[in-house]
Amino acid sequence: MMWAMCEPVQRAEEDGQTMGEPLGSLFGRPRAEVEAAFPDRESVVCPICQVEPRRFAVDFQGLSLARCPTCRLELHSPRPTLEQMARAVYGEHYHRADEAPADARHRRQYGRQVDRLEQLQPAGRRLLDVGCGAGAFLRFGRERGWDVEGTDYVLTPWARESGARVWEGELPLVEFGGARFDVVRFNHVLEHTRDPLSELRAARSVLSPGGVLLIGVPNLAGASLRVKSWQSRLGLKGKRWRHYAALHHLWFFTPATLSRLVETAGFEVAHWETPVLALSRGPRLAYDRLVERLRTGGILDLYARAV
Ligand SMILES: [Zn+2]
């Protein structure tokens, strides 16, 4: 078995596109197939409030979407176990060799993140990329003069071949031997984890003083995703709630709920934005600029510091 959680094939989480569906496996498949692959489901409580969430929808594949009645954090509960997902979702096609070098779109995304990190001036340039996937950011960060290291639940051969120092396992369980980092980055990873609060607490414990946390996630408060949620509620979509991508997403964040989670883990938010990375022209360009200015894009990038 070989899989890793970050940045799967064909990930396209911008406005107007379906969130992060890798090719193959169970994505888009009928409910009966999904139910056969996930015989067991586990209930999850809100990690911030320790409160039982309330189900607000069932998606077209029979997966449960729930919301904490106290803090409004949305999560997948009851959910398949991570071990079942490892077999049924994160198969060997989840990452591909051609993802190992970043494509043009990812280079724009990564460049923007590195620019922002350099503005925020962490104490040094040692960065831990959690969920390093095929290793594209391990390579990109090094090109930009950063000392990048990575972890993943299961490392891909391309991450191992990147030349970067890498560790295998869920972040809270990795033993770093006293290593400290100036930046810890979770790029489209946190929404896949078993417990995002324990991931962020583990990140805090390996950050140097003055270190910066960077989290990229789908933004459920983004304009086009809100429209899709209303269409799903009203029964106007053939594949209801597909935009939540609950087949591999266990947590669904907005700027408000992600900020609260980050604060609960001992950070304060320094900056957040919703970068629109598509290259558009004409009226679409004007719309994209407006979405970015209003911070209602489909991707949320949040930067925080330990307090
Ligand atoms: Zn809560």
PDB file of C-alpha atoms and ligand atoms in Angstrom:
ATOM      1  CA  MET A   1       0.000   0.000   0.000  1.00  0.00           C
ATOM      2  CA  MET A   2       1.303   3.407  -0.862  1.00  0.00           C
ATOM      3  CA  TRP A   3      -0.542   6.594  -0.300  1.00  0.00           C
ATOM      4  CA  ALA A   4      -0.179  10.026   1.132  1.00  0.00           C
ATOM      5  CA  MET A   5      -2.679  12.687   1.964  1.00  0.00           C
ATOM      6  CA  CYS A   6      -1.512  15.873   0.374  1.00  0.00           C
ATOM      7  CA  GLU A   7      -2.360  17.359  -2.997  1.00  0.00           C
ATOM      8  CA  PRO A   8      -3.807  14.498  -5.002  1.00  0.00           C
ATOM      9  CA  VAL A   9      -3.973  14.280  -8.756  1.00  0.00           C
ATOM     10  CA  GLN A  10      -6.215  16.825 -10.447  1.00  0.00           C
ATOM     11  CA  ARG A  11      -6.715  18.815  -7.291  1.00  0.00           C
ATOM     12  CA  ALA A  12      -8.621  21.899  -8.350  1.00  0.00           C
ATOM     13  CA  GLU A  13     -10.182  23.676  -5.432  1.00  0.00           C
ATOM     14  CA  GLU A  14     -10.748  27.046  -6.959  1.00  0.00           C
ATOM     15  CA  ASP A  15     -14.045  28.699  -7.605  1.00  0.00           C
ATOM     16  CA  GLY A  16     -16.143  26.929 -10.160  1.00  0.00           C
ATOM     17  CA  GLN A  17     -14.411  23.604  -9.888  1.00  0.00           C
ATOM     18  CA  THR A  18     -15.157  20.476  -7.929  1.00  0.00           C
ATOM     19  CA  MET A  19     -13.050  20.234  -4.827  1.00  0.00           C
ATOM     20  CA  GLY A  20     -10.066  17.970  -4.989  1.00  0.00           C
ATOM     21  CA  GLU A  21     -11.203  14.826  -6.683  1.00  0.00           C
ATOM     22  CA  PRO A  22      -8.360  12.559  -7.713  1.00  0.00           C
ATOM     23  CA  LEU A  23      -9.006  10.365 -10.702  1.00  0.00           C
ATOM     24  CA  GLY A  24     -10.066   6.759 -10.223  1.00  0.00           C
ATOM     25  CA  SER A  25     -11.123   4.912  -7.076  1.00  0.00           C
ATOM     26  CA  LEU A  26     -14.490   5.762  -5.523  1.00  0.00           C
ATOM     27  CA  PHE A  27     -14.761   9.425  -6.545  1.00  0.00           C
ATOM     28  CA  GLY A  28     -18.150  10.072  -8.104  1.00  0.00           C
ATOM     29  CA  ARG A  29     -19.193   6.410  -7.778  1.00  0.00           C
ATOM     30  CA  PRO A  30     -22.697   5.359  -6.688  1.00  0.00           C
ATOM     31  CA  ARG A  31     -23.707   5.136  -3.045  1.00  0.00           C
ATOM     32  CA  ALA A  32     -23.901   1.311  -3.029  1.00  0.00           C
ATOM     33  CA  GLU A  33     -20.226   1.018  -3.976  1.00  0.00           C
ATOM     34  CA  VAL A  34     -19.210   3.463  -1.265  1.00  0.00           C
ATOM     35  CA  GLU A  35     -21.293   1.667   1.364  1.00  0.00           C
ATOM     36  CA  ALA A  36     -19.678  -1.644   0.410  1.00  0.00           C
ATOM     37  CA  ALA A  37     -16.191  -0.123   0.771  1.00  0.00           C
ATOM     38  CA  PHE A  38     -16.953   1.481   4.152  1.00  0.00           C
ATOM     39  CA  PRO A  39     -18.802  -1.096   6.271  1.00  0.00           C
ATOM     40  CA  ASP A  40     -17.879   0.601   9.565  1.00  0.00           C
ATOM     41  CA  ARG A  41     -18.451   4.226  10.547  1.00  0.00           C
ATOM     42  CA  GLU A  42     -17.234   6.033  13.668  1.00  0.00           C
ATOM     43  CA  SER A  43     -18.867   9.022  15.374  1.00  0.00           C
ATOM     44  CA  VAL A  44     -16.667  12.034  16.044  1.00  0.00           C
ATOM     45  CA  VAL A  45     -17.149  14.878  18.530  1.00  0.00           C
ATOM     46  CA  CYS A  46     -16.157  18.487  17.866  1.00  0.00           C
ATOM     47  CA  PRO A  47     -12.460  18.750  18.808  1.00  0.00           C
ATOM     48  CA  ILE A  48     -12.926  22.349  19.982  1.00  0.00           C
ATOM     49  CA  CYS A  49     -16.053  21.948  22.141  1.00  0.00           C
ATOM     50  CA  GLN A  50     -16.141  18.178  22.811  1.00  0.00           C
ATOM     51  CA  VAL A  51     -19.806  18.339  21.743  1.00  0.00           C
ATOM     52  CA  GLU A  52     -21.661  15.789  19.627  1.00  0.00           C
ATOM     53  CA  PRO A  53     -22.286  17.350  16.198  1.00  0.00           C
ATOM     54  CA  ARG A  54     -25.704  17.358  14.506  1.00  0.00           C
ATOM     55  CA  ARG A  55     -26.117  15.924  11.029  1.00  0.00           C
ATOM     56  CA  PHE A  56     -27.350  18.473   8.488  1.00  0.00           C
ATOM     57  CA  ALA A  57     -27.043  16.506   5.245  1.00  0.00           C
ATOM     58  CA  VAL A  58     -26.232  13.196   3.613  1.00  0.00           C
ATOM     59  CA  ASP A  59     -24.342  13.497   0.347  1.00  0.00           C
ATOM     60  CA  PHE A  60     -25.001  11.646  -2.897  1.00  0.00           C
ATOM     61  CA  GLN A  61     -22.702   8.817  -1.757  1.00  0.00           C
ATOM     62  CA  GLY A  62     -24.434   8.382   1.613  1.00  0.00           C
ATOM     63  CA  LEU A  63     -21.713  10.207   3.588  1.00  0.00           C
ATOM     64  CA  SER A  64     -22.818  12.226   6.631  1.00  0.00           C
ATOM     65  CA  LEU A  65     -22.170  15.952   6.990  1.00  0.00           C
ATOM     66  CA  ALA A  66     -22.523  17.298  10.527  1.00  0.00           C
ATOM     67  CA  ARG A  67     -22.095  20.594  12.351  1.00  0.00           C
ATOM     68  CA  CYS A  68     -21.111  21.434  15.917  1.00  0.00           C
ATOM     69  CA  PRO A  69     -24.094  23.234  17.510  1.00  0.00           C
ATOM     70  CA  THR A  70     -21.740  25.373  19.608  1.00  0.00           C
ATOM     71  CA  CYS A  71     -18.911  26.576  17.345  1.00  0.00           C
ATOM     72  CA  ARG A  72     -20.405  25.715  13.892  1.00  0.00           C
ATOM     73  CA  LEU A  73     -17.389  23.634  12.823  1.00  0.00           C
ATOM     74  CA  GLU A  74     -18.517  21.212  10.119  1.00  0.00           C
ATOM     75  CA  LEU A  75     -17.238  17.662  10.021  1.00  0.00           C
ATOM     76  CA  HIS A  76     -17.813  14.263   8.503  1.00  0.00           C
ATOM     77  CA  SER A  77     -19.581  12.182  11.174  1.00  0.00           C
ATOM     78  CA  PRO A  78     -20.223   9.327  11.468  1.00  0.00           C
ATOM     79  CA  ARG A  79     -17.271   8.703   9.142  1.00  0.00           C
ATOM     80  CA  PRO A  80     -15.342   5.757   7.719  1.00  0.00           C
ATOM     81  CA  THR A  81     -12.209   4.910   9.667  1.00  0.00           C
ATOM     82  CA  LEU A  82      -8.924   6.286   8.335  1.00  0.00           C
ATOM     83  CA  GLU A  83      -7.749   2.703   7.879  1.00  0.00           C
ATOM     84  CA  GLN A  84     -10.721   1.953   5.590  1.00  0.00           C
ATOM     85  CA  MET A  85     -10.068   5.165   3.689  1.00  0.00           C
ATOM     86  CA  ALA A  86      -6.437   4.146   3.269  1.00  0.00           C
ATOM     87  CA  ARG A  87      -7.570   1.057   1.412  1.00  0.00           C
ATOM     88  CA  ALA A  88     -10.517   2.449  -0.543  1.00  0.00           C
ATOM     89  CA  VAL A  89      -9.586   6.080  -1.294  1.00  0.00           C
ATOM     90  CA  TYR A  90      -5.890   6.762  -0.887  1.00  0.00           C
ATOM     91  CA  GLY A  91      -4.816   4.040  -3.285  1.00  0.00           C
ATOM     92  CA  GLU A  92      -1.720   3.929  -5.397  1.00  0.00           C
ATOM     93  CA  HIS A  93      -3.289   6.300  -7.947  1.00  0.00           C
ATOM     94  CA  TYR A  94      -3.836   9.092  -5.428  1.00  0.00           C
ATOM     95  CA  HIS A  95      -0.433  10.530  -6.335  1.00  0.00           C
ATOM     96  CA  ARG A  96       1.467  10.248  -9.594  1.00  0.00           C
ATOM     97  CA  ALA A  97       5.084  10.668 -10.622  1.00  0.00           C
ATOM     98  CA  ASP A  98       4.239  13.685 -12.798  1.00  0.00           C
ATOM     99  CA  GLU A  99       3.099  15.603  -9.699  1.00  0.00           C
ATOM    100  CA  ALA A 100       6.612  15.530  -8.250  1.00  0.00           C
ATOM    101  CA  PRO A 101       7.607  18.721 -10.073  1.00  0.00           C
ATOM    102  CA  ALA A 102       5.007  21.460  -9.494  1.00  0.00           C
ATOM    103  CA  ASP A 103       3.011  22.475 -12.591  1.00  0.00           C
ATOM    104  CA  ALA A 104       2.451  26.128 -13.508  1.00  0.00           C
ATOM    105  CA  ARG A 105      -0.638  26.532 -11.338  1.00  0.00           C
ATOM    106  CA  HIS A 106       1.019  24.992  -8.307  1.00  0.00           C
ATOM    107  CA  ARG A 107       4.109  27.129  -8.866  1.00  0.00           C
ATOM    108  CA  ARG A 108       1.879  30.226  -8.675  1.00  0.00           C
ATOM    109  CA  GLN A 109       0.272  28.912  -5.490  1.00  0.00           C
ATOM    110  CA  TYR A 110       3.555  27.944  -3.843  1.00  0.00           C
ATOM    111  CA  GLY A 111       5.256  31.167  -4.906  1.00  0.00           C
ATOM    112  CA  ARG A 112       2.514  33.218  -3.346  1.00  0.00           C
ATOM    113  CA  GLN A 113       2.753  31.260  -0.102  1.00  0.00           C
ATOM    114  CA  VAL A 114       6.539  31.627   0.060  1.00  0.00           C
ATOM    115  CA  ASP A 115       6.269  35.381  -0.666  1.00  0.00           C
ATOM    116  CA  ARG A 116       3.795  35.740   2.188  1.00  0.00           C
ATOM    117  CA  LEU A 117       5.961  33.695   4.568  1.00  0.00           C
ATOM    118  CA  GLU A 118       8.950  35.883   3.737  1.00  0.00           C
ATOM    119  CA  GLN A 119       6.847  38.978   4.518  1.00  0.00           C
ATOM    120  CA  LEU A 120       5.866  37.490   7.873  1.00  0.00           C
ATOM    121  CA  GLN A 121       9.565  37.020   8.633  1.00  0.00           C
ATOM    122  CA  PRO A 122       9.877  33.791  10.571  1.00  0.00           C
ATOM    123  CA  ALA A 123      13.158  33.550  12.478  1.00  0.00           C
ATOM    124  CA  GLY A 124      14.759  31.285   9.873  1.00  0.00           C
ATOM    125  CA  ARG A 125      14.017  29.254   6.760  1.00  0.00           C
ATOM    126  CA  ARG A 126      13.608  25.738   8.047  1.00  0.00           C
ATOM    127  CA  LEU A 127      10.153  24.533   6.953  1.00  0.00           C
ATOM    128  CA  LEU A 128       8.276  21.309   7.720  1.00  0.00           C
ATOM    129  CA  ASP A 129       5.790  20.347   4.994  1.00  0.00           C
ATOM    130  CA  VAL A 130       3.172  18.120   6.624  1.00  0.00           C
ATOM    131  CA  GLY A 131       1.555  15.738   4.112  1.00  0.00           C
ATOM    132  CA  CYS A 132       4.295  16.280   1.562  1.00  0.00           C
ATOM    133  CA  GLY A 133       2.639  14.013  -1.048  1.00  0.00           C
ATOM    134  CA  ALA A 134       4.698  13.645  -4.214  1.00  0.00           C
ATOM    135  CA  GLY A 135       7.222  16.157  -2.872  1.00  0.00           C
ATOM    136  CA  ALA A 136       6.488  19.068  -5.220  1.00  0.00           C
ATOM    137  CA  PHE A 137       6.771  21.646  -2.452  1.00  0.00           C
ATOM    138  CA  LEU A 138       9.887  19.975  -1.041  1.00  0.00           C
ATOM    139  CA  ARG A 139      11.515  20.725  -4.399  1.00  0.00           C
ATOM    140  CA  PHE A 140       9.956  24.161  -4.920  1.00  0.00           C
ATOM    141  CA  GLY A 141      10.856  25.444  -1.461  1.00  0.00           C
ATOM    142  CA  ARG A 142      14.463  24.408  -1.936  1.00  0.00           C
ATOM    143  CA  GLU A 143      14.575  26.328  -5.256  1.00  0.00           C
ATOM    144  CA  ARG A 144      13.453  29.386  -3.315  1.00  0.00           C
ATOM    145  CA  GLY A 145      16.287  28.975  -0.829  1.00  0.00           C
ATOM    146  CA  TRP A 146      14.369  27.316   1.985  1.00  0.00           C
ATOM    147  CA  ASP A 147      15.473  24.283   3.951  1.00  0.00           C
ATOM    148  CA  VAL A 148      12.377  22.112   3.466  1.00  0.00           C
ATOM    149  CA  GLU A 149      11.645  18.816   5.191  1.00  0.00           C
ATOM    150  CA  GLY A 150       8.498  16.705   5.039  1.00  0.00           C
ATOM    151  CA  THR A 151       6.213  14.192   6.685  1.00  0.00           C
ATOM    152  CA  ASP A 152       3.408  12.030   5.397  1.00  0.00           C
ATOM    153  CA  TYR A 153       1.171   9.298   6.722  1.00  0.00           C
ATOM    154  CA  VAL A 154       2.846   7.004   4.210  1.00  0.00           C
ATOM    155  CA  LEU A 155       5.690   8.511   2.188  1.00  0.00           C
ATOM    156  CA  THR A 156       5.584   8.304  -1.602  1.00  0.00           C
ATOM    157  CA  PRO A 157       8.707   7.225  -3.509  1.00  0.00           C
ATOM    158  CA  TRP A 158       8.843  10.720  -5.066  1.00  0.00           C
ATOM    159  CA  ALA A 159       9.026  12.370  -1.658  1.00  0.00           C
ATOM    160  CA  ARG A 160      11.754   9.941  -0.638  1.00  0.00           C
ATOM    161  CA  GLU A 161      13.687  10.703  -3.830  1.00  0.00           C
ATOM    162  CA  SER A 162      13.376  14.479  -3.403  1.00  0.00           C
ATOM    163  CA  GLY A 163      16.601  14.732  -1.422  1.00  0.00           C
ATOM    164  CA  ALA A 164      14.728  16.353   1.472  1.00  0.00           C
ATOM    165  CA  ARG A 165      14.751  14.881   4.952  1.00  0.00           C
ATOM    166  CA  VAL A 166      11.404  13.118   5.416  1.00  0.00           C
ATOM    167  CA  TRP A 167       9.540  11.362   8.227  1.00  0.00           C
ATOM    168  CA  GLU A 168       6.698   8.872   7.986  1.00  0.00           C
ATOM    169  CA  GLY A 169       3.558   8.819  10.153  1.00  0.00           C
ATOM    170  CA  GLU A 170       0.808  11.061  11.493  1.00  0.00           C
ATOM    171  CA  LEU A 171       2.373  14.278  12.768  1.00  0.00           C
ATOM    172  CA  PRO A 172       1.432  13.846  16.460  1.00  0.00           C
ATOM    173  CA  LEU A 173       3.212  10.468  16.447  1.00  0.00           C
ATOM    174  CA  VAL A 174       6.391  11.470  14.578  1.00  0.00           C
ATOM    175  CA  GLU A 175       9.526  11.652  16.739  1.00  0.00           C
ATOM    176  CA  PHE A 176      11.629  14.573  15.515  1.00  0.00           C
ATOM    177  CA  GLY A 177      14.457  14.131  17.987  1.00  0.00           C
ATOM    178  CA  GLY A 178      14.408  17.729  19.164  1.00  0.00           C
ATOM    179  CA  ALA A 179      14.253  19.282  15.663  1.00  0.00           C
ATOM    180  CA  ARG A 180      12.571  22.714  15.503  1.00  0.00           C
ATOM    181  CA  PHE A 181      11.134  24.474  12.460  1.00  0.00           C
ATOM    182  CA  ASP A 182      10.554  28.114  11.544  1.00  0.00           C
ATOM    183  CA  VAL A 183       7.452  27.250   9.499  1.00  0.00           C
ATOM    184  CA  VAL A 184       5.049  24.306   9.619  1.00  0.00           C
ATOM    185  CA  ARG A 185       2.908  24.030   6.499  1.00  0.00           C
ATOM    186  CA  PHE A 186      -0.329  22.054   6.017  1.00  0.00           C
ATOM    187  CA  ASN A 187      -1.369  22.563   2.393  1.00  0.00           C
ATOM    188  CA  HIS A 188      -4.680  20.798   1.740  1.00  0.00           C
ATOM    189  CA  VAL A 189      -3.852  18.270   4.418  1.00  0.00           C
ATOM    190  CA  LEU A 190      -5.625  19.304   7.635  1.00  0.00           C
ATOM    191  CA  GLU A 191      -9.084  18.448   6.238  1.00  0.00           C
ATOM    192  CA  HIS A 192      -7.892  14.838   5.749  1.00  0.00           C
ATOM    193  CA  THR A 193      -6.555  14.232   9.242  1.00  0.00           C
ATOM    194  CA  ARG A 194      -7.983  12.100  12.035  1.00  0.00           C
ATOM    195  CA  ASP A 195      -7.877  14.982  14.551  1.00  0.00           C
ATOM    196  CA  PRO A 196      -6.890  18.452  13.297  1.00  0.00           C
ATOM    197  CA  LEU A 197      -6.531  19.911  16.795  1.00  0.00           C
ATOM    198  CA  SER A 198      -3.914  17.359  17.805  1.00  0.00           C
ATOM    199  CA  GLU A 199      -2.141  17.991  14.466  1.00  0.00           C
ATOM    200  CA  LEU A 200      -1.956  21.723  15.214  1.00  0.00           C
ATOM    201  CA  ARG A 201      -0.812  21.161  18.798  1.00  0.00           C
ATOM    202  CA  ALA A 202       1.924  18.889  17.458  1.00  0.00           C
ATOM    203  CA  ALA A 203       2.890  21.610  14.963  1.00  0.00           C
ATOM    204  CA  ARG A 204       3.121  24.145  17.770  1.00  0.00           C
ATOM    205  CA  SER A 205       5.418  21.856  19.735  1.00  0.00           C
ATOM    206  CA  VAL A 206       7.947  21.682  16.856  1.00  0.00           C
ATOM    207  CA  LEU A 207       7.849  25.397  15.924  1.00  0.00           C
ATOM    208  CA  SER A 208      10.732  27.638  16.974  1.00  0.00           C
ATOM    209  CA  PRO A 209       9.961  30.856  18.875  1.00  0.00           C
ATOM    210  CA  GLY A 210       8.533  33.330  16.341  1.00  0.00           C
ATOM    211  CA  GLY A 211       7.634  30.479  14.018  1.00  0.00           C
ATOM    212  CA  VAL A 212       4.750  30.620  11.547  1.00  0.00           C
ATOM    213  CA  LEU A 213       1.970  28.124  10.834  1.00  0.00           C
ATOM    214  CA  LEU A 214       0.566  28.018   7.280  1.00  0.00           C
ATOM    215  CA  ILE A 215      -2.688  26.189   6.555  1.00  0.00           C
ATOM    216  CA  GLY A 216      -4.347  25.881   3.124  1.00  0.00           C
ATOM    217  CA  VAL A 217      -7.836  24.307   3.029  1.00  0.00           C
ATOM    218  CA  PRO A 218     -10.971  24.492   0.878  1.00  0.00           C
ATOM    219  CA  ASN A 219     -13.047  27.503   1.950  1.00  0.00           C
ATOM    220  CA  LEU A 220     -16.626  26.386   2.558  1.00  0.00           C
ATOM    221  CA  ALA A 221     -17.591  30.041   2.936  1.00  0.00           C
ATOM    222  CA  GLY A 222     -16.399  30.777  -0.610  1.00  0.00           C
ATOM    223  CA  ALA A 223     -19.013  32.281  -2.931  1.00  0.00           C
ATOM    224  CA  SER A 224     -19.268  29.442  -5.425  1.00  0.00           C
ATOM    225  CA  LEU A 225     -19.247  26.793  -2.707  1.00  0.00           C
ATOM    226  CA  ARG A 226     -22.069  28.584  -0.895  1.00  0.00           C
ATOM    227  CA  VAL A 227     -24.082  28.537  -4.115  1.00  0.00           C
ATOM    228  CA  LYS A 228     -23.463  24.797  -4.466  1.00  0.00           C
ATOM    229  CA  SER A 229     -24.567  24.259  -0.859  1.00  0.00           C
ATOM    230  CA  TRP A 230     -27.847  26.069  -1.544  1.00  0.00           C
ATOM    231  CA  GLN A 231     -28.344  24.077  -4.733  1.00  0.00           C
ATOM    232  CA  SER A 232     -27.735  20.886  -2.734  1.00  0.00           C
ATOM    233  CA  ARG A 233     -30.188  21.919  -0.001  1.00  0.00           C
ATOM    234  CA  LEU A 234     -32.858  22.713  -2.574  1.00  0.00           C
ATOM    235  CA  GLY A 235     -32.338  19.467  -4.470  1.00  0.00           C
ATOM    236  CA  LEU A 236     -31.117  21.259  -7.596  1.00  0.00           C
ATOM    237  CA  LYS A 237     -27.947  19.174  -7.906  1.00  0.00           C
ATOM    238  CA  GLY A 238     -27.796  15.634  -9.268  1.00  0.00           C
ATOM    239  CA  LYS A 239     -24.862  14.777  -6.992  1.00  0.00           C
ATOM    240  CA  ARG A 240     -25.808  16.594  -3.805  1.00  0.00           C
ATOM    241  CA  TRP A 241     -22.994  17.947  -1.601  1.00  0.00           C
ATOM    242  CA  ARG A 242     -20.342  16.644  -3.988  1.00  0.00           C
ATOM    243  CA  HIS A 243     -18.444  19.917  -3.448  1.00  0.00           C
ATOM    244  CA  TYR A 244     -17.722  18.846   0.152  1.00  0.00           C
ATOM    245  CA  ALA A 245     -15.678  15.899  -1.197  1.00  0.00           C
ATOM    246  CA  ALA A 246     -16.537  13.933   1.949  1.00  0.00           C
ATOM    247  CA  LEU A 247     -15.012  10.820   0.414  1.00  0.00           C
ATOM    248  CA  HIS A 248     -11.617  12.115   1.522  1.00  0.00           C
ATOM    249  CA  HIS A 249     -12.407  15.245   3.542  1.00  0.00           C
ATOM    250  CA  LEU A 250     -13.233  14.772   7.218  1.00  0.00           C
ATOM    251  CA  TRP A 251     -13.360  18.464   8.211  1.00  0.00           C
ATOM    252  CA  PHE A 252     -14.889  21.445   6.382  1.00  0.00           C
ATOM    253  CA  PHE A 253     -13.562  24.853   7.313  1.00  0.00           C
ATOM    254  CA  THR A 254     -14.549  28.498   6.956  1.00  0.00           C
ATOM    255  CA  PRO A 255     -12.290  31.415   7.960  1.00  0.00           C
ATOM    256  CA  ALA A 256     -14.232  31.632  11.255  1.00  0.00           C
ATOM    257  CA  THR A 257     -14.063  27.953  12.225  1.00  0.00           C
ATOM    258  CA  LEU A 258     -10.443  27.491  11.123  1.00  0.00           C
ATOM    259  CA  SER A 259      -9.440  30.590  13.113  1.00  0.00           C
ATOM    260  CA  ARG A 260     -11.142  29.207  16.187  1.00  0.00           C
ATOM    261  CA  LEU A 261      -9.397  25.847  15.801  1.00  0.00           C
ATOM    262  CA  VAL A 262      -6.000  27.524  15.348  1.00  0.00           C
ATOM    263  CA  GLU A 263      -6.601  29.690  18.436  1.00  0.00           C
ATOM    264  CA  THR A 264      -7.623  26.640  20.468  1.00  0.00           C
ATOM    265  CA  ALA A 265      -4.269  25.056  19.532  1.00  0.00           C
ATOM    266  CA  GLY A 266      -2.364  28.066  20.926  1.00  0.00           C
ATOM    267  CA  PHE A 267      -1.876  30.309  17.887  1.00  0.00           C
ATOM    268  CA  GLU A 268      -3.061  33.752  16.854  1.00  0.00           C
ATOM    269  CA  VAL A 269      -4.063  34.422  13.257  1.00  0.00           C
ATOM    270  CA  ALA A 270      -1.624  36.767  11.481  1.00  0.00           C
ATOM    271  CA  HIS A 271      -3.270  36.859   8.039  1.00  0.00           C
ATOM    272  CA  TRP A 272      -5.748  35.010   5.866  1.00  0.00           C
ATOM    273  CA  GLU A 273      -6.670  35.276   2.207  1.00  0.00           C
ATOM    274  CA  THR A 274      -8.510  33.349  -0.514  1.00  0.00           C
ATOM    275  CA  PRO A 275      -6.100  33.323  -3.462  1.00  0.00           C
ATOM    276  CA  VAL A 276      -7.620  32.851  -6.909  1.00  0.00           C
ATOM    277  CA  LEU A 277      -4.963  31.041  -8.896  1.00  0.00           C
ATOM    278  CA  ALA A 278      -6.650  30.511 -12.254  1.00  0.00           C
ATOM    279  CA  LEU A 279      -5.364  32.712 -15.071  1.00  0.00           C
ATOM    280  CA  SER A 280      -8.477  34.424 -16.399  1.00  0.00           C
ATOM    281  CA  ARG A 281      -9.272  37.239 -18.842  1.00  0.00           C
ATOM    282  CA  GLY A 282     -12.021  39.731 -19.592  1.00  0.00           C
ATOM    283  CA  PRO A 283     -15.110  39.718 -17.334  1.00  0.00           C
ATOM    284  CA  ARG A 284     -13.899  36.608 -15.554  1.00  0.00           C
ATOM    285  CA  LEU A 285     -10.699  38.383 -14.557  1.00  0.00           C
ATOM    286  CA  ALA A 286     -12.705  41.252 -13.038  1.00  0.00           C
ATOM    287  CA  TYR A 287     -14.859  38.729 -11.158  1.00  0.00           C
ATOM    288  CA  ASP A 288     -11.808  36.815  -9.891  1.00  0.00           C
ATOM    289  CA  ARG A 289     -10.211  40.019  -8.647  1.00  0.00           C
ATOM    290  CA  LEU A 290     -13.392  40.953  -6.829  1.00  0.00           C
ATOM    291  CA  VAL A 291     -13.654  37.498  -5.226  1.00  0.00           C
ATOM    292  CA  GLU A 292     -10.067  37.790  -4.056  1.00  0.00           C
ATOM    293  CA  ARG A 293     -10.586  41.298  -2.672  1.00  0.00           C
ATOM    294  CA  LEU A 294     -13.733  40.222  -0.827  1.00  0.00           C
ATOM    295  CA  ARG A 295     -11.954  37.067   0.380  1.00  0.00           C
ATOM    296  CA  THR A 296     -14.709  34.770  -0.857  1.00  0.00           C
ATOM    297  CA  GLY A 297     -12.597  32.445  -3.025  1.00  0.00           C
ATOM    298  CA  GLY A 298     -12.719  28.657  -2.841  1.00  0.00           C
ATOM    299  CA  ILE A 299      -9.297  28.247  -1.208  1.00  0.00           C
ATOM    300  CA  LEU A 300      -8.408  29.583   2.222  1.00  0.00           C
ATOM    301  CA  ASP A 301      -4.753  30.215   3.123  1.00  0.00           C
ATOM    302  CA  LEU A 302      -4.303  31.110   6.793  1.00  0.00           C
ATOM    303  CA  TYR A 303      -1.080  32.159   8.534  1.00  0.00           C
ATOM    304  CA  ALA A 304      -0.673  32.162  12.316  1.00  0.00           C
ATOM    305  CA  ARG A 305       1.933  32.509  15.030  1.00  0.00           C
ATOM    306  CA  ALA A 306       2.281  30.672  18.326  1.00  0.00           C
ATOM    307  CA  VAL A 307       1.270  32.720  21.377  1.00  0.00           C
TER     308      VAL A 307
HETATM  309 ZN    ZN B   1     -17.537  22.974  18.378  1.00  0.00          ZN
END
